[in-house]
Short mmCIF file of C-alpha atoms in Angstrom, two decimals:
data_model
loop_
_atom_site.label_atom_id
_atom_site.label_comp_id
_atom_site.label_asym_id
_atom_site.label_seq_id
_atom_site.Cartn_x
_atom_site.Cartn_y
_atom_site.Cartn_z
CA UNK A 1 2.93 -14.97 10.00
CA UNK A 2 5.62 -16.44 7.65
CA UNK A 3 6.09 -18.96 10.83
CA UNK A 4 2.39 -19.62 11.20
CA UNK A 5 1.89 -20.56 7.56
CA UNK A 6 2.45 -24.28 7.96
CA UNK A 7 2.11 -24.33 11.88
CA UNK A 8 -0.20 -27.36 11.62
CA UNK A 9 1.42 -30.46 10.06
CA UNK A 10 0.08 -31.11 6.49
CA UNK A 11 -1.96 -27.94 6.30
CA UNK A 12 -1.18 -24.44 4.72
CA UNK A 13 -2.81 -21.42 5.61
CA UNK A 14 -2.77 -19.72 2.22
CA UNK A 15 -5.30 -16.83 3.19
CA UNK A 16 -4.94 -14.52 6.01
CA UNK A 17 -8.69 -15.17 6.90
CA UNK A 18 -7.75 -19.07 7.15
CA UNK A 19 -5.13 -18.25 9.88
CA UNK A 20 -7.57 -15.91 11.62
CA UNK A 21 -10.19 -18.79 11.61
CA UNK A 22 -7.89 -21.31 12.95
CA UNK A 23 -6.94 -18.85 16.03
CA UNK A 24 -10.70 -17.43 16.49
CA UNK A 25 -12.98 -20.03 15.07
CA UNK A 26 -14.78 -20.31 11.75
CA UNK A 27 -17.15 -17.45 11.89
CA UNK A 28 -15.36 -14.94 14.17
CA UNK A 29 -12.09 -15.34 12.49
CA UNK A 30 -13.84 -14.57 9.20
CA UNK A 31 -15.59 -11.39 10.91
CA UNK A 32 -12.25 -10.09 12.46
CA UNK A 33 -9.99 -10.48 9.50
CA UNK A 34 -11.99 -10.26 6.24
CA UNK A 35 -13.15 -6.80 6.64
CA UNK A 36 -9.89 -5.24 7.77
CA UNK A 37 -7.98 -6.96 4.94
CA UNK A 38 -10.66 -5.64 2.55
CA UNK A 39 -10.27 -2.19 3.82
CA UNK A 40 -6.64 -2.38 3.43
CA UNK A 41 -6.42 -3.81 -0.30
CA UNK A 42 -8.87 -1.54 -1.55
CA UNK A 43 -7.36 1.54 0.24
CA UNK A 44 -4.15 0.56 -1.21
CA UNK A 45 -5.72 0.24 -4.67
CA UNK A 46 -7.16 3.65 -4.44
CA UNK A 47 -3.92 5.34 -3.35
CA UNK A 48 -2.02 3.71 -6.26
CA UNK A 49 -4.57 4.91 -8.66
CA UNK A 50 -3.85 8.35 -7.39
CA UNK A 51 -0.23 8.01 -7.24
CA UNK A 52 -0.20 6.52 -10.98
CA UNK A 53 -2.29 9.42 -12.16
CA UNK A 54 -0.48 12.13 -10.63
CA UNK A 55 2.91 10.64 -11.98
CA UNK A 56 1.53 10.59 -15.53
CA UNK A 57 0.30 14.10 -14.97
CA UNK A 58 3.77 15.23 -14.11
CA UNK A 59 5.25 13.68 -17.16
CA UNK A 60 2.69 15.67 -19.33
CA UNK A 61 3.63 18.79 -17.58
CA UNK A 62 7.36 18.38 -17.91
CA UNK A 63 7.22 17.30 -21.58
CA UNK A 64 4.33 19.66 -22.90
CA UNK A 65 5.39 23.10 -22.54
CA UNK A 66 3.54 26.41 -23.59
CA UNK A 67 1.17 26.78 -25.17
CA UNK A 68 0.23 23.44 -23.97
CA UNK A 69 -3.35 22.61 -23.15
CA UNK A 70 -3.90 21.70 -19.47
CA UNK A 71 -5.26 18.13 -18.98
CA UNK A 72 -7.28 17.25 -16.00
CA UNK A 73 -5.54 14.99 -13.38
CA UNK A 74 -9.01 12.96 -13.40
CA UNK A 75 -7.98 11.91 -17.21
CA UNK A 76 -4.54 10.60 -16.18
CA UNK A 77 -6.06 8.53 -13.19
CA UNK A 78 -8.59 6.94 -16.25
CA UNK A 79 -5.51 6.33 -18.39
CA UNK A 80 -3.74 4.63 -15.56
CA UNK A 81 -6.96 2.61 -14.71
CA UNK A 82 -7.25 1.50 -18.42
CA UNK A 83 -4.18 -0.67 -17.84
CA UNK A 84 -5.85 -2.84 -15.01
CA UNK A 85 -8.94 -3.45 -16.88
CA UNK A 86 -6.44 -5.69 -18.97
CA UNK A 87 -4.10 -6.96 -16.22
CA UNK A 88 -6.84 -7.72 -13.83
CA UNK A 89 -8.14 -10.61 -15.87
CA UNK A 90 -4.60 -12.57 -15.15
CA UNK A 91 -5.56 -15.69 -13.37
CA UNK A 92 -3.23 -15.52 -10.32
CA UNK A 93 0.05 -14.23 -8.61
CA UNK A 94 2.32 -16.30 -10.70
CA UNK A 95 0.79 -14.91 -13.85
CA UNK A 96 1.96 -11.38 -12.58
CA UNK A 97 5.46 -12.30 -11.38
CA UNK A 98 7.05 -10.40 -14.29
CA UNK A 99 4.99 -7.43 -13.37
CA UNK A 100 5.97 -7.65 -9.72
CA UNK A 101 9.44 -8.10 -10.58
CA UNK A 102 9.51 -4.86 -12.88
CA UNK A 103 7.66 -3.23 -10.14
CA UNK A 104 10.46 -3.92 -7.57
CA UNK A 105 13.36 -2.96 -9.98
CA UNK A 106 11.33 0.33 -10.84
CA UNK A 107 10.82 1.21 -7.20
CA UNK A 108 14.63 0.94 -6.40
CA UNK A 109 15.39 2.98 -9.63
CA UNK A 110 12.81 6.03 -9.13
CA UNK A 111 13.93 6.23 -5.36
CA UNK A 112 17.72 6.45 -6.59
CA UNK A 113 16.78 9.17 -9.25
CA UNK A 114 14.65 10.93 -6.57
CA UNK A 115 17.41 11.44 -3.88
CA UNK A 116 20.33 11.95 -6.57
CA UNK A 117 18.23 14.58 -8.48
CA UNK A 118 17.81 16.31 -5.18
CA UNK A 119 21.33 16.54 -4.42
CA UNK A 120 22.04 17.95 -7.92
CA UNK A 121 19.30 20.47 -7.40
CA UNK A 122 20.99 21.38 -3.97
CA UNK A 123 19.59 23.06 -0.90
CA UNK A 124 16.82 25.46 -1.86
CA UNK A 125 17.34 29.30 -1.02
CA UNK A 126 14.17 29.64 0.95
CA UNK A 127 14.47 26.23 2.68
CA UNK A 128 12.85 26.02 6.20
CA UNK A 129 13.21 22.90 8.50
CA UNK A 130 10.49 23.86 11.13
CA UNK A 131 7.24 22.59 11.70
CA UNK A 132 4.91 23.06 8.60
CA UNK A 133 1.80 23.81 10.64
CA UNK A 134 1.47 27.23 12.30
CA UNK A 135 -0.23 25.96 15.52
CA UNK A 136 0.45 23.16 18.26
CA UNK A 137 -2.63 21.42 17.25
CA UNK A 138 -1.77 21.43 13.51
CA UNK A 139 1.61 19.98 14.40
CA UNK A 140 0.20 17.23 16.65
CA UNK A 141 -2.30 16.32 13.88
CA UNK A 142 0.37 16.23 11.38
CA UNK A 143 2.51 13.96 13.45
CA UNK A 144 -0.48 11.62 13.70
CA UNK A 145 -0.77 11.67 10.04
CA UNK A 146 3.04 10.97 9.56
CA UNK A 147 2.57 7.87 11.70
CA UNK A 148 0.04 6.61 9.17
CA UNK A 149 2.49 7.26 6.41
CA UNK A 150 5.26 4.99 8.09
CA UNK A 151 2.45 2.43 8.73
CA UNK A 152 1.59 2.43 5.14
CA UNK A 153 5.05 2.27 4.02
CA UNK A 154 5.95 -1.02 6.16
CA UNK A 155 2.86 -2.86 5.88
CA UNK A 156 3.32 -5.80 3.17
CA UNK A 157 2.12 -8.50 5.72
CA UNK A 158 -1.57 -8.25 4.36
CA UNK A 159 -0.83 -10.27 1.24
CA UNK A 160 2.32 -12.32 2.78
CA UNK A 161 0.45 -15.56 3.23
CA UNK A 162 -1.03 -15.48 -0.24
CA UNK A 163 2.40 -14.94 -1.88
CA UNK A 164 4.00 -17.68 0.54
CA UNK A 165 1.35 -20.02 -0.83
CA UNK A 166 2.79 -19.91 -4.21
CA UNK A 167 6.22 -21.28 -3.01
CA UNK A 168 6.48 -25.02 -3.12
CA UNK A 169 6.75 -26.86 0.27
CA UNK A 170 8.05 -30.18 1.53
CA UNK A 171 8.77 -31.31 5.10
CA UNK A 172 12.29 -31.31 4.19
CA UNK A 173 12.11 -27.89 2.82
CA UNK A 174 9.13 -25.87 3.96
CA UNK A 175 8.32 -22.78 2.29
CA UNK A 176 9.25 -20.50 5.24
CA UNK A 177 12.89 -20.98 4.50
CA UNK A 178 12.79 -19.08 0.90
CA UNK A 179 9.96 -16.71 2.11
CA UNK A 180 12.05 -15.52 5.30
CA UNK A 181 14.85 -14.78 2.84
CA UNK A 182 12.37 -13.10 0.51
CA UNK A 183 11.01 -10.74 3.30
CA UNK A 184 14.44 -9.86 4.68
CA UNK A 185 15.70 -8.86 0.92
CA UNK A 186 12.31 -6.90 0.48
CA UNK A 187 12.68 -5.01 3.62
CA UNK A 188 16.33 -4.18 2.85
CA UNK A 189 15.23 -2.84 -0.58
CA UNK A 190 12.37 -0.95 1.00
CA UNK A 191 14.90 0.69 3.52
CA UNK A 192 17.21 1.44 0.38
CA UNK A 193 14.17 3.16 -1.32
CA UNK A 194 12.83 5.32 1.47
CA UNK A 195 15.55 6.41 3.99
CA UNK A 196 17.96 8.31 1.38
CA UNK A 197 14.66 9.92 -0.31
CA UNK A 198 13.40 10.70 3.17
CA UNK A 199 16.68 12.24 4.63
CA UNK A 200 17.86 13.93 1.36
CA UNK A 201 14.63 15.18 0.18
CA UNK A 202 14.03 16.94 3.59
CA UNK A 203 17.46 18.35 3.66
CA UNK A 204 17.34 20.12 0.13
CA UNK A 205 13.40 21.03 0.40
CA UNK A 206 12.70 21.38 3.81
CA UNK A 207 9.07 21.51 4.95
CA UNK A 208 7.97 22.73 1.42
CA UNK A 209 8.72 19.15 -0.20
CA UNK A 210 5.89 17.40 -1.92
CA UNK A 211 4.29 14.18 -0.61
CA UNK A 212 5.50 12.63 -3.69
CA UNK A 213 9.10 14.19 -4.03
CA UNK A 214 9.36 13.53 -7.55
CA UNK A 215 6.56 16.46 -7.95
CA UNK A 216 9.18 18.84 -6.22
CA UNK A 217 11.72 18.19 -9.07
CA UNK A 218 11.88 19.62 -12.43
CA UNK A 219 15.36 18.87 -13.75
CA UNK A 220 17.05 17.27 -15.41
CA UNK A 221 13.79 16.79 -17.48
CA UNK A 222 14.47 13.50 -19.17
CA UNK A 223 15.61 12.07 -15.69
CA UNK A 224 12.50 13.11 -13.87
CA UNK A 225 10.28 12.13 -16.74
CA UNK A 226 12.04 8.41 -16.66
CA UNK A 227 11.60 8.28 -12.70
CA UNK A 228 7.73 9.16 -12.98
CA UNK A 229 7.41 6.43 -15.53
CA UNK A 230 9.03 4.07 -13.19
CA UNK A 231 6.65 5.02 -10.53
CA UNK A 232 3.73 4.26 -12.95
CA UNK A 233 5.33 0.89 -13.54
CA UNK A 234 5.68 0.09 -9.83
CA UNK A 235 2.27 1.02 -8.84
CA UNK A 236 0.85 -0.93 -11.74
CA UNK A 237 2.50 -4.20 -10.41
CA UNK A 238 1.73 -3.23 -6.85
CA UNK A 239 -2.00 -2.56 -7.59
CA UNK A 240 -2.28 -6.15 -8.95
CA UNK A 241 -0.73 -7.74 -5.89
CA UNK A 242 -3.25 -6.02 -3.88
CA UNK A 243 -6.27 -6.41 -6.07
CA UNK A 244 -5.70 -10.15 -6.72
CA UNK A 245 -6.99 -11.39 -3.07
CA UNK A 246 -9.98 -8.90 -3.40
CA UNK A 247 -10.85 -10.48 -6.75
CA UNK A 248 -10.45 -13.95 -5.07
CA UNK A 249 -12.57 -12.97 -1.90
CA UNK A 250 -15.47 -11.56 -4.10
CA UNK A 251 -15.52 -14.29 -6.69
CA UNK A 252 -15.40 -16.99 -3.90
CA UNK A 253 -18.37 -15.44 -2.17
CA UNK A 254 -20.48 -15.11 -5.23
CA UNK A 255 -19.85 -18.60 -6.33
CA UNK A 256 -20.04 -20.40 -2.78
CA UNK A 257 -22.65 -18.31 -0.91
CA UNK A 258 -24.67 -16.84 -3.77
CA UNK A 259 -24.50 -19.64 -6.22
CA UNK A 260 -23.37 -17.85 -9.13
CA UNK A 261 -21.49 -19.89 -11.90
CA UNK A 262 -17.65 -19.47 -12.07
CA UNK A 263 -17.78 -18.46 -15.55
CA UNK A 264 -15.55 -15.93 -17.46
CA UNK A 265 -18.34 -13.48 -17.59
CA UNK A 266 -18.48 -13.54 -13.81
CA UNK A 267 -14.75 -12.81 -13.63
CA UNK A 268 -15.12 -9.86 -16.26
CA UNK A 269 -17.80 -8.07 -14.56
CA UNK A 270 -16.48 -8.42 -10.99
CA UNK A 271 -13.05 -7.33 -11.92
CA UNK A 272 -13.91 -4.57 -14.31
CA UNK A 273 -16.48 -3.15 -11.70
CA UNK A 274 -13.64 -3.51 -9.03
CA UNK A 275 -11.27 -1.42 -11.24
CA UNK A 276 -13.70 1.02 -12.16
CA UNK A 277 -14.68 1.71 -8.50
CA UNK A 278 -11.21 2.33 -7.19
CA UNK A 279 -10.62 4.63 -10.20
CA UNK A 280 -13.92 6.71 -9.26
CA UNK A 281 -12.97 7.01 -5.78
CA UNK A 282 -9.35 8.03 -6.69
CA UNK A 283 -10.63 10.87 -9.22
CA UNK A 284 -12.92 12.16 -6.50
CA UNK A 285 -10.28 12.13 -3.61
CA UNK A 286 -7.20 12.60 -5.12
CA UNK A 287 -5.20 13.59 -1.72
CA UNK A 288 -2.06 11.48 -1.95
CA UNK A 289 -0.81 12.55 1.52
CA UNK A 290 -4.07 12.59 3.58
CA UNK A 291 -4.97 9.15 2.20
CA UNK A 292 -1.63 7.64 3.23
CA UNK A 293 -2.13 8.72 6.73
CA UNK A 294 -5.70 7.68 6.96
CA UNK A 295 -5.32 4.22 5.50
CA UNK A 296 -2.17 3.71 7.05
CA UNK A 297 -3.54 3.93 10.57
CA UNK A 298 -7.29 2.88 10.01
CA UNK A 299 -6.47 -0.19 7.89
CA UNK A 300 -2.78 -1.24 8.06
CA UNK A 301 -2.23 -0.83 11.79
CA UNK A 302 -4.77 -3.63 12.66
CA UNK A 303 -3.72 -6.23 9.81
CA UNK A 304 0.09 -5.46 10.16
CA UNK A 305 0.92 -4.40 13.93
CA UNK A 306 -1.39 -5.95 16.03
CA UNK A 307 -3.66 -8.46 14.69
CA UNK A 308 -0.86 -11.01 13.77
CA UNK A 309 0.50 -10.60 17.41
CA UNK A 310 -3.00 -11.53 18.76
CA UNK A 311 -3.19 -14.51 16.46
CA UNK A 312 0.40 -15.68 17.80
CA UNK A 313 -0.38 -15.14 21.39
CA UNK A 314 -3.95 -17.14 20.88
CA UNK A 315 -2.21 -20.13 19.17
CA UNK A 316 1.08 -20.54 20.72
CA UNK A 317 0.31 -19.01 24.16
CA UNK A 318 3.71 -18.21 25.32
CA UNK A 319 4.54 -18.11 28.91
CA UNK A 320 3.36 -14.98 30.70
CA UNK A 321 6.00 -12.17 31.02
CA UNK A 322 8.36 -13.98 28.60
CA UNK A 323 10.08 -12.26 25.70
CA UNK A 324 7.81 -13.32 23.14
CA UNK A 325 4.78 -12.39 25.34
CA UNK A 326 6.32 -9.05 26.31
CA UNK A 327 7.20 -8.17 22.47
CA UNK A 328 3.71 -8.97 21.34
CA UNK A 329 1.79 -7.19 23.79
CA UNK A 330 3.98 -4.05 23.24
CA UNK A 331 3.23 -4.22 19.46
CA UNK A 332 -0.51 -4.49 20.21
CA UNK A 333 -0.48 -1.47 22.56
CA UNK A 334 1.64 0.41 19.81
CA UNK A 335 -0.65 -0.68 16.98
CA UNK A 336 -3.72 0.04 18.89
CA UNK A 337 -2.52 3.69 19.60
CA UNK A 338 -1.60 3.84 15.80
CA UNK A 339 -4.91 2.73 14.75
CA UNK A 340 -6.68 5.36 16.85
CA UNK A 341 -4.60 8.33 16.22
CA UNK A 342 -3.30 8.20 12.70
CA UNK A 343 -6.72 8.35 10.91
CA UNK A 344 -7.36 11.45 12.77
CA UNK A 345 -4.40 13.17 11.23
CA UNK A 346 -4.92 11.90 7.82
CA UNK A 347 -8.73 12.77 7.73
CA UNK A 348 -7.77 16.26 8.93
CA UNK A 349 -5.48 16.73 6.15
CA UNK A 350 -8.01 15.54 3.64
CA UNK A 351 -10.49 17.98 4.90
CA UNK A 352 -7.98 20.87 4.59
CA UNK A 353 -6.95 19.81 1.10
CA UNK A 354 -10.77 19.48 0.04
CA UNK A 355 -11.37 23.13 0.98
CA UNK A 356 -9.53 24.53 -1.81
CA UNK A 357 -10.12 21.58 -4.06
CA UNK A 358 -12.55 21.58 -7.26
CA UNK A 359 -13.86 18.11 -7.66
CA UNK A 360 -13.13 16.45 -10.93
CA UNK A 361 -10.85 19.34 -11.92
#
């Protein structure tokens, strides 16, 4: 996608759907790309609402000891959402650059705290490394859901063109140069965050580890509190990165298709309604692990793992059975399998969690 951003001389594809339109035609490109991209971005925002609320809830549990009154998770999700009722009115990606940088730093920080605190806690007495599910069917479904988790974790492609659009570009110094460097650094940071947490967390807690490992940790209290605050800052920035393209799409539709005036009132209403909607869904379905698996497969797999490959094949038309042709087709087949199987596992997990869950509790 970085390579395709300026594939036509003198033109930049600053939106995912613009690239889709170039590959598939004006109308078909919109119908293929926009619904999938919207599902991704809305899904991420819902997951981040749940993540931010749960982290705040954990901070309250750690700092407020008995006889402390229990506060519902719903209220903490509302507190997290209140920040976005303000930040969502920033004009563009450049305006949230500081928030985005803080989010990246926080991500590396809380991940380091998570695995180092796990090492300090040590291997638990009752640790078990076997499958969590008791049946073969349950194990298979959990595997499907885990594939969705991985897809969710490595799926930054959905906003890569919008981010690249903010980088200055000339024929001598095209934007793909600094963008490629940024992508490589970003995925190195992602690997440094995820791999130690996954391996050490499982080593210490086994199959009883929480979806969010920080929820499995209690001491040292001050460090775990700080790590959860870092999570909150991280998802605040990440929420805005995924919400900005949705704001752009909705406002463009209302102005160009429905003839609304591009006023501050329109922006105020659209953005507040969007934040309120994602907050409400997050409060209603606060199932972190299940949501990751479901959205990772159903939404992220198409826009990340096979749609860019289809666009590449449609535009560049590499020679049949060449290395480029083979790699792209392998990604397409695997991506389709991921899209079909992962949501099944994620949805099953949500259903199982919902059995014992009291809504708005």
